[in-house]
Amino acid sequence: LSITYNPFLPAVRLNPYPVYRDLRATDPVHYSPAAGIWFLTRHEHCAFVLRDRAFSAELGQRLRRREDALPRSMLNSDPPEHDRLRRPVGRELKRWFARSRPRIEGLVDDLLTALARRAEPELMTDFAVPLGHLLIATMLGIPERDLERFRAWATDASVHLDPLAPPERLRVGGIAAAELSEYFSRLIVERTRQPGGDFLSGLASLVRTTGKLSHDEVVATCGLIVVGGCDPTAHLVGNGVLALLEHPRELARLQREPAMAATAVEELLRFDSPIQFAARLATSDVRVGDKLIQRGAAVVALIGAANRDPSVFPRSDDLDLGRAPNPHLAFGSGAHACLGAPLVRLGGQLALDGLLRRFPTLRLGSEPPRWRASLVPRGLAALGVAW
Ligand code: HEM
């Protein structure tokens, strides 16, 4: 058996799907001695690892070599601590989301108007990346005057998602994350004194009135939302638009039936997931498939591979915007399933719908799309378009 998963290889990073397919077929619970990690490629196994208590996210995050770079948050906590950190945040997020649709619609519309003015539009810089930043900035109530700084911090700090990031970028990202934390710390104090209608004011009030979360826990939550929210959202739009432009029949289908936007976004999330893997550590000996994973072993659920598993998704390498059901794992699963999913779904649907309405002749530009070097998120550095 000679197949190994080596995410360092540029060819694997550019297109991981052939290796995923071979692994899934021949060695679905694959141990890489070089990495010291189990890589899982079947949907059933990935879902099991994400949902079962035998796998710890707290310990799993230590796989990332720099557990001190981002402060402790719900993402790297296990129950019951995880529930305590997550529940109040989820409640505040729901309340903010329920009244924010008009603002999100306005924000997408403004970005489309700015895009329409570009002579040589590049979808990532001119639309998708600012969309990710603005959605999160609006949610957190970042004042207009701070937006530029916020964008720069978010861009640099997002390096913490990428397990393959080079040391120099990590150093810069660490500084940005620290500055971002300081900034949020001050903003939370401000919002405690003078609450607004944003989600951050809701979180700040939790610290003051109920003591359910500490000041530092709210700061860490904000950092997690910025790092986990901005870039992946941008890459859903980038990867999604590229997939549509490469599948003209599906694109035409969506243009004929805009009501398909909801299933289309799910399918685009499945087809080329911005977050390709989730890491855990086994807390006991566990059998997965025909292998025994030993206590203390590192396990990576390759979400991007699970999402192409033909035993769950018929014709799994085809893009089918009407696919239903679509139990993809792009948002993870179980206790840590993405808290931002409703916001991403709405933002994604509005963005796609708006792009196709405003630019009915949207097509690839003359420059070929350029992929980022990062493993997580998987996404484009540049996507030149024309209309
Ligand atoms: C396309 C965009 C996004 C994708 C693909 C995505 C994907 C994911 C995945 C796979 C996880 C689980 C990680 C794990 O189990 O180890 C996760 C967790 C999380 N996401 Fe997202 N995410 C996206 C956008 C967002 C946004 C916009 C927000 C903020 C509003 C957000 C907030 C979170 C939080 C707070 C968690 C941690 C939940 C927990 O640990 O309980 N995400 N996300």
CSV table of C-alpha atoms and ligand atoms in Angstrom, one decimal:
chain,number,residue,atom,x,y,z
A,1,LEU,CA,0.0,0.0,0.0
A,2,SER,CA,1.8,3.1,-1.1
A,3,ILE,CA,-0.7,6.0,-0.9
A,4,THR,CA,0.3,8.6,1.6
A,5,TYR,CA,-1.4,11.9,2.3
A,6,ASN,CA,1.1,14.7,2.2
A,7,PRO,CA,-0.5,18.1,2.3
A,8,PHE,CA,2.8,19.8,1.9
A,9,LEU,CA,2.9,18.7,-1.8
A,10,PRO,CA,1.8,21.7,-3.9
A,11,ALA,CA,-0.2,19.4,-6.2
A,12,VAL,CA,-2.1,18.0,-3.2
A,13,ARG,CA,-2.8,21.5,-2.0
A,14,LEU,CA,-4.0,22.6,-5.4
A,15,ASN,CA,-6.3,19.7,-5.8
A,16,PRO,CA,-6.6,17.3,-2.9
A,17,TYR,CA,-9.5,15.4,-4.3
A,18,PRO,CA,-7.7,12.7,-6.2
A,19,VAL,CA,-5.6,11.7,-3.1
A,20,TYR,CA,-8.7,11.8,-1.0
A,21,ARG,CA,-10.5,9.5,-3.4
A,22,ASP,CA,-7.6,7.0,-3.4
A,23,LEU,CA,-7.2,7.0,0.3
A,24,ARG,CA,-11.0,6.6,0.8
A,25,ALA,CA,-11.0,3.6,-1.5
A,26,THR,CA,-7.9,1.8,-0.2
A,27,ASP,CA,-7.0,3.0,3.3
A,28,PRO,CA,-9.8,5.1,4.7
A,29,VAL,CA,-8.4,5.1,8.2
A,30,HIS,CA,-4.9,6.1,7.2
A,31,TYR,CA,-1.9,6.4,9.6
A,32,SER,CA,0.8,8.7,8.4
A,33,PRO,CA,4.0,7.8,10.3
A,34,ALA,CA,5.7,11.0,9.0
A,35,ALA,CA,3.1,13.2,10.6
A,36,GLY,CA,2.2,10.9,13.5
A,37,ILE,CA,-1.5,11.5,12.6
A,38,TRP,CA,-4.5,9.4,11.6
A,39,PHE,CA,-6.2,10.8,8.5
A,40,LEU,CA,-9.9,9.8,8.0
A,41,THR,CA,-11.6,10.2,4.6
A,42,ARG,CA,-14.9,8.4,5.0
A,43,HIS,CA,-18.0,10.4,5.9
A,44,GLU,CA,-19.1,7.9,8.4
A,45,HIS,CA,-15.7,7.9,10.2
A,46,CYS,CA,-15.3,11.7,10.1
A,47,ALA,CA,-18.8,12.2,11.5
A,48,PHE,CA,-18.1,9.7,14.2
A,49,VAL,CA,-14.9,11.4,15.3
A,50,LEU,CA,-16.5,14.9,15.3
A,51,ARG,CA,-19.5,13.6,17.4
A,52,ASP,CA,-18.1,11.1,19.8
A,53,ARG,CA,-16.9,12.1,23.3
A,54,ALA,CA,-13.9,9.8,22.9
A,55,PHE,CA,-12.2,12.5,20.8
A,56,SER,CA,-11.1,15.7,22.5
A,57,ALA,CA,-11.1,19.1,20.8
A,58,GLU,CA,-9.2,20.6,23.7
A,59,LEU,CA,-6.3,18.2,23.2
A,60,GLY,CA,-6.8,18.1,19.5
A,61,GLN,CA,-6.0,21.8,19.2
A,62,ARG,CA,-2.6,21.1,20.7
A,63,LEU,CA,-1.8,19.4,17.4
A,64,ARG,CA,-1.6,22.8,16.0
A,65,ARG,CA,1.9,23.3,17.5
A,66,ARG,CA,1.0,26.8,18.8
A,67,GLU,CA,-1.8,26.3,21.2
A,68,ASP,CA,-0.7,29.5,23.0
A,69,ALA,CA,-1.2,31.6,19.9
A,70,LEU,CA,-4.9,31.9,20.2
A,71,PRO,CA,-6.4,32.0,23.7
A,72,ARG,CA,-8.6,29.2,25.0
A,73,SER,CA,-12.1,29.4,23.5
A,74,MET,CA,-15.0,27.1,22.9
A,75,LEU,CA,-13.3,25.7,19.9
A,76,ASN,CA,-10.5,24.2,22.0
A,77,SER,CA,-12.7,23.2,25.0
A,78,ASP,CA,-14.5,19.9,25.8
A,79,PRO,CA,-17.8,19.5,27.7
A,80,PRO,CA,-18.9,20.7,30.2
A,81,GLU,CA,-16.6,23.7,29.9
A,82,HIS,CA,-17.5,23.9,26.2
A,83,ASP,CA,-21.2,24.1,26.8
A,84,ARG,CA,-20.7,26.9,29.4
A,85,LEU,CA,-18.7,28.9,26.8
A,86,ARG,CA,-20.9,28.2,23.8
A,87,ARG,CA,-24.4,28.4,25.1
A,88,PRO,CA,-24.6,32.1,26.0
A,89,VAL,CA,-22.8,33.1,22.8
A,90,GLY,CA,-25.2,31.0,20.7
A,91,ARG,CA,-28.2,32.7,22.3
A,92,GLU,CA,-26.8,36.3,21.7
A,93,LEU,CA,-25.9,35.4,18.2
A,94,LYS,CA,-29.5,34.2,17.5
A,95,ARG,CA,-30.9,37.4,18.9
A,96,TRP,CA,-28.7,39.6,16.8
A,97,PHE,CA,-29.2,37.5,13.7
A,98,ALA,CA,-33.0,37.6,14.0
A,99,ARG,CA,-33.0,41.4,13.6
A,100,SER,CA,-30.1,41.9,11.2
A,101,ARG,CA,-31.2,40.6,7.8
A,102,PRO,CA,-31.9,44.1,6.4
A,103,ARG,CA,-28.4,45.3,7.4
A,104,ILE,CA,-26.8,42.2,5.8
A,105,GLU,CA,-28.8,42.7,2.6
A,106,GLY,CA,-27.7,46.3,2.5
A,107,LEU,CA,-24.0,45.4,3.1
A,108,VAL,CA,-24.0,42.8,0.2
A,109,ASP,CA,-25.8,45.3,-2.0
A,110,ASP,CA,-23.2,48.1,-1.4
A,111,LEU,CA,-20.4,45.7,-2.1
A,112,LEU,CA,-22.0,44.6,-5.4
A,113,THR,CA,-22.4,48.3,-6.4
A,114,ALA,CA,-18.7,48.9,-5.7
A,115,LEU,CA,-17.8,45.8,-7.7
A,116,ALA,CA,-19.8,46.9,-10.7
A,117,ARG,CA,-17.6,50.0,-10.9
A,118,ARG,CA,-14.4,48.0,-11.3
A,119,ALA,CA,-12.8,48.0,-14.7
A,120,GLU,CA,-10.9,44.8,-14.2
A,121,PRO,CA,-12.8,43.0,-11.4
A,122,GLU,CA,-11.0,40.5,-9.2
A,123,LEU,CA,-13.6,38.8,-7.1
A,124,MET,CA,-11.6,38.0,-4.0
A,125,THR,CA,-10.2,41.5,-3.3
A,126,ASP,CA,-13.1,43.4,-4.8
A,127,PHE,CA,-15.9,41.4,-3.2
A,128,ALA,CA,-15.4,38.1,-1.3
A,129,VAL,CA,-12.8,39.2,1.2
A,130,PRO,CA,-14.5,42.5,2.1
A,131,LEU,CA,-17.7,40.6,2.4
A,132,GLY,CA,-16.2,38.2,5.0
A,133,HIS,CA,-14.7,41.2,6.9
A,134,LEU,CA,-17.8,43.3,6.8
A,135,LEU,CA,-20.2,40.6,7.9
A,136,ILE,CA,-18.1,39.9,11.0
A,137,ALA,CA,-17.4,43.6,11.6
A,138,THR,CA,-21.1,44.4,11.4
A,139,MET,CA,-21.9,41.5,13.8
A,140,LEU,CA,-19.4,42.7,16.3
A,141,GLY,CA,-20.3,46.4,15.8
A,142,ILE,CA,-16.9,47.6,14.8
A,143,PRO,CA,-17.1,51.3,14.3
A,144,GLU,CA,-16.6,52.6,10.8
A,145,ARG,CA,-13.4,54.5,11.8
A,146,ASP,CA,-11.7,51.2,12.9
A,147,LEU,CA,-12.6,49.1,9.8
A,148,GLU,CA,-9.2,49.5,8.1
A,149,ARG,CA,-7.3,48.4,11.1
A,150,PHE,CA,-9.8,45.6,11.7
A,151,ARG,CA,-9.3,44.3,8.2
A,152,ALA,CA,-5.5,44.3,8.5
A,153,TRP,CA,-5.6,42.4,11.9
A,154,ALA,CA,-8.2,39.9,10.6
A,155,THR,CA,-6.1,39.2,7.5
A,156,ASP,CA,-2.9,38.6,9.5
A,157,ALA,CA,-4.4,36.8,12.4
A,158,SER,CA,-6.2,34.3,10.1
A,159,VAL,CA,-2.9,32.5,9.6
A,160,HIS,CA,-3.8,30.7,12.8
A,161,LEU,CA,-6.2,28.5,10.8
A,162,ASP,CA,-3.4,27.1,8.7
A,163,PRO,CA,-1.4,24.2,10.2
A,164,LEU,CA,1.1,24.6,7.4
A,165,ALA,CA,1.8,28.4,7.9
A,166,PRO,CA,5.5,29.4,7.7
A,167,PRO,CA,7.0,30.8,10.9
A,168,GLU,CA,7.3,34.3,9.7
A,169,ARG,CA,3.6,34.6,8.9
A,170,LEU,CA,2.9,33.0,12.3
A,171,ARG,CA,4.9,35.7,14.0
A,172,VAL,CA,3.1,38.5,12.2
A,173,GLY,CA,-0.2,36.7,12.9
A,174,GLY,CA,0.6,36.4,16.6
A,175,ILE,CA,1.2,40.1,16.8
A,176,ALA,CA,-2.1,40.8,15.0
A,177,ALA,CA,-4.0,38.4,17.2
A,178,ALA,CA,-2.6,40.1,20.3
A,179,GLU,CA,-3.5,43.6,19.0
A,180,LEU,CA,-6.9,42.4,18.1
A,181,SER,CA,-7.5,41.1,21.6
A,182,GLU,CA,-6.4,44.4,23.1
A,183,TYR,CA,-8.8,46.2,20.8
A,184,PHE,CA,-11.7,44.0,21.7
A,185,SER,CA,-10.9,44.3,25.4
A,186,ARG,CA,-11.3,48.1,25.1
A,187,LEU,CA,-14.4,47.8,22.9
A,188,ILE,CA,-16.1,45.5,25.4
A,189,VAL,CA,-15.5,48.0,28.2
A,190,GLU,CA,-17.0,50.7,25.9
A,191,ARG,CA,-20.1,48.5,25.1
A,192,THR,CA,-20.6,47.7,28.7
A,193,ARG,CA,-20.9,51.5,29.5
A,194,GLN,CA,-22.8,52.3,26.3
A,195,PRO,CA,-24.5,49.3,24.8
A,196,GLY,CA,-25.5,49.3,21.1
A,197,GLY,CA,-27.7,46.9,19.2
A,198,ASP,CA,-24.8,44.7,18.1
A,199,PHE,CA,-23.9,41.2,19.2
A,200,LEU,CA,-20.9,42.4,21.1
A,201,SER,CA,-23.0,44.6,23.3
A,202,GLY,CA,-25.1,41.5,24.1
A,203,LEU,CA,-22.0,39.6,25.1
A,204,ALA,CA,-20.7,42.5,27.1
A,205,SER,CA,-24.0,42.6,29.1
A,206,LEU,CA,-23.5,38.9,29.9
A,207,VAL,CA,-20.3,39.7,31.7
A,208,ARG,CA,-21.8,42.6,33.6
A,209,THR,CA,-25.3,41.3,34.5
A,210,THR,CA,-25.0,37.5,34.7
A,211,GLY,CA,-21.3,36.8,35.1
A,212,LYS,CA,-21.9,33.8,32.8
A,213,LEU,CA,-18.7,34.7,30.8
A,214,SER,CA,-15.7,36.5,32.0
A,215,HIS,CA,-14.3,39.6,30.2
A,216,ASP,CA,-11.4,37.5,28.9
A,217,GLU,CA,-13.7,34.8,27.7
A,218,VAL,CA,-15.6,37.3,25.6
A,219,VAL,CA,-12.3,38.7,24.2
A,220,ALA,CA,-11.3,35.1,23.2
A,221,THR,CA,-14.8,34.5,21.6
A,222,CYS,CA,-14.4,37.6,19.5
A,223,GLY,CA,-10.9,36.5,18.3
A,224,LEU,CA,-12.3,33.1,17.4
A,225,ILE,CA,-15.2,34.6,15.5
A,226,VAL,CA,-12.8,36.9,13.5
A,227,VAL,CA,-10.3,34.1,12.7
A,228,GLY,CA,-12.9,31.4,12.1
A,229,GLY,CA,-15.4,33.6,10.3
A,230,CYS,CA,-13.9,36.1,7.9
A,231,ASP,CA,-11.6,34.0,5.7
A,232,PRO,CA,-13.8,30.9,5.4
A,233,THR,CA,-16.8,33.0,4.4
A,234,ALA,CA,-14.7,34.8,1.7
A,235,HIS,CA,-13.6,31.4,0.4
A,236,LEU,CA,-17.1,30.0,0.3
A,237,VAL,CA,-17.9,32.8,-2.1
A,238,GLY,CA,-14.6,32.4,-4.1
A,239,ASN,CA,-14.6,28.6,-4.3
A,240,GLY,CA,-18.4,28.7,-5.0
A,241,VAL,CA,-18.2,31.2,-7.8
A,242,LEU,CA,-15.3,29.4,-9.4
A,243,ALA,CA,-17.2,26.1,-9.2
A,244,LEU,CA,-20.2,27.7,-10.9
A,245,LEU,CA,-18.1,29.2,-13.6
A,246,GLU,CA,-16.5,25.9,-14.3
A,247,HIS,CA,-20.0,24.2,-14.5
A,248,PRO,CA,-21.9,26.4,-16.9
A,249,ARG,CA,-24.9,24.1,-16.9
A,250,GLU,CA,-25.4,24.4,-13.2
A,251,LEU,CA,-24.8,28.1,-13.3
A,252,ALA,CA,-27.6,28.4,-15.9
A,253,ARG,CA,-29.8,26.3,-13.8
A,254,LEU,CA,-29.4,28.6,-10.8
A,255,GLN,CA,-30.0,31.6,-13.0
A,256,ARG,CA,-33.3,30.1,-14.2
A,257,GLU,CA,-34.3,29.1,-10.7
A,258,PRO,CA,-33.0,31.7,-8.2
A,259,ALA,CA,-35.1,29.9,-5.5
A,260,MET,CA,-32.4,27.2,-5.6
A,261,ALA,CA,-30.0,29.5,-3.8
A,262,ALA,CA,-30.4,27.6,-0.5
A,263,THR,CA,-29.5,24.1,-1.8
A,264,ALA,CA,-26.9,25.7,-4.1
A,265,VAL,CA,-25.0,27.2,-1.1
A,266,GLU,CA,-25.1,23.8,0.6
A,267,GLU,CA,-23.8,22.1,-2.5
A,268,LEU,CA,-21.0,24.6,-3.0
A,269,LEU,CA,-20.0,24.2,0.7
A,270,ARG,CA,-19.8,20.4,0.1
A,271,PHE,CA,-18.1,20.6,-3.3
A,272,ASP,CA,-15.1,22.6,-2.2
A,273,SER,CA,-15.1,23.2,1.5
A,274,PRO,CA,-13.2,26.2,2.8
A,275,ILE,CA,-12.3,24.3,6.0
A,276,GLN,CA,-10.9,20.9,4.9
A,277,PHE,CA,-10.1,19.4,8.2
A,278,ALA,CA,-10.8,19.2,12.0
A,279,ALA,CA,-8.3,17.8,14.5
A,280,ARG,CA,-9.0,15.8,17.6
A,281,LEU,CA,-7.1,13.6,20.1
A,282,ALA,CA,-8.3,10.2,21.2
A,283,THR,CA,-8.9,10.1,24.9
A,284,SER,CA,-9.3,6.3,25.0
A,285,ASP,CA,-8.6,3.3,22.6
A,286,VAL,CA,-11.3,3.5,19.9
A,287,ARG,CA,-12.0,1.3,16.9
A,288,VAL,CA,-12.6,3.2,13.7
A,289,GLY,CA,-13.3,1.0,10.7
A,290,ASP,CA,-10.9,-1.9,10.9
A,291,LYS,CA,-8.2,0.0,12.8
A,292,LEU,CA,-7.6,0.5,16.5
A,293,ILE,CA,-6.8,4.1,17.3
A,294,GLN,CA,-4.9,4.2,20.6
A,295,ARG,CA,-5.5,6.6,23.4
A,296,GLY,CA,-3.5,9.8,22.9
A,297,ALA,CA,-3.3,9.4,19.1
A,298,ALA,CA,-3.9,12.5,16.9
A,299,VAL,CA,-6.8,12.2,14.5
A,300,VAL,CA,-7.7,14.4,11.6
A,301,ALA,CA,-11.2,14.3,10.0
A,302,LEU,CA,-10.6,15.3,6.4
A,303,ILE,CA,-13.9,17.1,5.9
A,304,GLY,CA,-13.2,17.8,2.2
A,305,ALA,CA,-12.8,14.1,1.7
A,306,ALA,CA,-15.9,13.1,3.7
A,307,ASN,CA,-17.9,15.6,1.5
A,308,ARG,CA,-17.0,13.6,-1.6
A,309,ASP,CA,-17.8,10.2,-0.2
A,310,PRO,CA,-19.9,8.4,-2.9
A,311,SER,CA,-21.6,6.2,-0.3
A,312,VAL,CA,-23.3,9.3,1.1
A,313,PHE,CA,-23.3,11.6,-2.0
A,314,PRO,CA,-24.3,9.8,-5.2
A,315,ARG,CA,-22.0,11.1,-8.1
A,316,SER,CA,-20.0,12.8,-5.4
A,317,ASP,CA,-17.6,14.5,-7.8
A,318,ASP,CA,-20.4,16.2,-9.7
A,319,LEU,CA,-21.8,19.6,-8.8
A,320,ASP,CA,-25.5,19.3,-8.4
A,321,LEU,CA,-27.1,22.5,-7.0
A,322,GLY,CA,-30.4,20.8,-6.3
A,323,ARG,CA,-28.7,18.0,-4.2
A,324,ALA,CA,-31.0,17.1,-1.3
A,325,PRO,CA,-30.5,15.7,1.2
A,326,ASN,CA,-27.0,17.1,1.6
A,327,PRO,CA,-25.5,16.1,4.9
A,328,HIS,CA,-22.1,17.7,4.2
A,329,LEU,CA,-19.6,18.2,7.1
A,330,ALA,CA,-18.4,21.7,5.9
A,331,PHE,CA,-19.6,23.2,9.1
A,332,GLY,CA,-18.3,20.3,11.2
A,333,SER,CA,-20.7,18.3,13.3
A,334,GLY,CA,-21.6,17.5,16.9
A,335,ALA,CA,-20.9,19.8,19.8
A,336,HIS,CA,-18.5,22.1,17.8
A,337,ALA,CA,-20.6,22.5,14.7
A,338,CYS,CA,-20.2,25.9,13.3
A,339,LEU,CA,-22.0,28.6,15.3
A,340,GLY,CA,-21.9,31.0,12.3
A,341,ALA,CA,-23.7,28.6,9.9
A,342,PRO,CA,-26.9,30.7,9.7
A,343,LEU,CA,-25.0,33.9,9.0
A,344,VAL,CA,-22.8,32.1,6.4
A,345,ARG,CA,-25.9,30.6,4.7
A,346,LEU,CA,-27.7,34.0,4.5
A,347,GLY,CA,-24.6,35.9,3.4
A,348,GLY,CA,-23.7,33.2,0.8
A,349,GLN,CA,-27.2,33.1,-0.6
A,350,LEU,CA,-27.4,36.9,-0.9
A,351,ALA,CA,-24.0,37.1,-2.4
A,352,LEU,CA,-24.7,34.5,-5.1
A,353,ASP,CA,-28.1,35.7,-5.9
A,354,GLY,CA,-26.9,39.3,-6.1
A,355,LEU,CA,-23.9,38.5,-8.3
A,356,LEU,CA,-26.0,36.5,-10.8
A,357,ARG,CA,-28.7,39.2,-11.0
A,358,ARG,CA,-26.3,42.1,-11.4
A,359,PHE,CA,-23.9,40.3,-13.7
A,360,PRO,CA,-26.0,37.8,-15.7
A,361,THR,CA,-23.1,37.3,-18.1
A,362,LEU,CA,-20.5,36.7,-15.3
A,363,ARG,CA,-17.5,34.6,-16.6
A,364,LEU,CA,-13.9,33.9,-15.8
A,365,GLY,CA,-11.5,36.8,-16.6
A,366,SER,CA,-8.4,36.4,-18.8
A,367,GLU,CA,-6.0,35.7,-15.8
A,368,PRO,CA,-6.3,32.1,-14.6
A,369,PRO,CA,-7.6,31.7,-11.0
A,370,ARG,CA,-4.8,31.6,-8.4
A,371,TRP,CA,-5.0,29.4,-5.3
A,372,ARG,CA,-3.7,30.4,-1.9
A,373,ALA,CA,-0.8,28.4,-0.5
A,374,SER,CA,-2.7,27.7,2.8
A,375,LEU,CA,-4.2,24.3,3.6
A,376,VAL,CA,-6.9,25.9,5.8
A,377,PRO,CA,-8.8,27.7,4.6
A,378,ARG,CA,-8.7,26.2,1.1
A,379,GLY,CA,-9.4,29.1,-1.2
A,380,LEU,CA,-8.4,31.5,-3.9
A,381,ALA,CA,-5.8,34.3,-3.8
A,382,ALA,CA,-7.3,35.8,-6.9
A,383,LEU,CA,-10.3,35.1,-9.2
A,384,GLY,CA,-10.4,37.5,-12.1
A,385,VAL,CA,-13.9,37.8,-13.6
A,386,ALA,CA,-15.6,39.6,-16.4
A,387,TRP,CA,-19.1,40.3,-17.6
B,1,HEM,C1,-18.0,29.3,5.1
B,1,HEM,C2,-17.8,29.8,6.3
B,1,HEM,C3,-17.5,28.9,7.5
B,1,HEM,C4,-17.1,27.6,7.5
B,1,HEM,C5,-16.9,26.6,6.3
B,1,HEM,C6,-17.0,27.2,8.9
B,1,HEM,C7,-16.6,26.0,9.4
B,1,HEM,C8,-16.5,25.6,10.7
B,1,HEM,C9,-16.2,24.3,11.1
B,1,HEM,C10,-15.8,23.1,10.3
B,1,HEM,C11,-16.2,24.3,12.5
B,1,HEM,C12,-15.9,23.1,13.4
B,1,HEM,C13,-14.4,23.0,13.8
B,1,HEM,C14,-14.1,21.8,14.6
B,1,HEM,O1,-15.0,21.0,14.9
B,1,HEM,O2,-13.0,21.6,15.0
B,1,HEM,C15,-16.6,25.6,12.9
B,1,HEM,C16,-16.7,26.1,14.2
B,1,HEM,C17,-17.0,27.4,14.5
B,1,HEM,N1,-17.3,28.4,13.7
B,1,HEM,FE1,-17.4,28.3,11.7
B,1,HEM,N2,-17.2,28.3,9.7
B,1,HEM,C18,-17.6,29.4,8.8
B,1,HEM,C19,-17.9,30.6,9.2
B,1,HEM,C20,-18.1,31.1,10.5
B,1,HEM,C21,-18.6,32.4,10.8
B,1,HEM,C22,-19.0,33.5,9.9
B,1,HEM,C23,-18.6,32.4,12.2
B,1,HEM,C24,-19.0,33.5,13.1
B,1,HEM,C25,-20.2,34.1,13.2
B,1,HEM,C26,-18.1,31.1,12.7
B,1,HEM,C27,-18.0,30.8,14.0
B,1,HEM,C28,-17.6,29.5,14.5
B,1,HEM,C29,-17.4,29.2,15.9
B,1,HEM,C30,-17.6,30.2,17.0
B,1,HEM,C31,-17.0,27.9,15.9
B,1,HEM,C32,-16.7,27.0,17.2
B,1,HEM,C33,-17.9,26.3,17.7
B,1,HEM,C34,-17.5,25.4,18.8
B,1,HEM,O3,-16.4,25.1,19.1
B,1,HEM,O4,-18.5,25.1,19.6
B,1,HEM,N3,-17.8,30.3,11.6
B,1,HEM,N4,-16.8,26.4,11.8
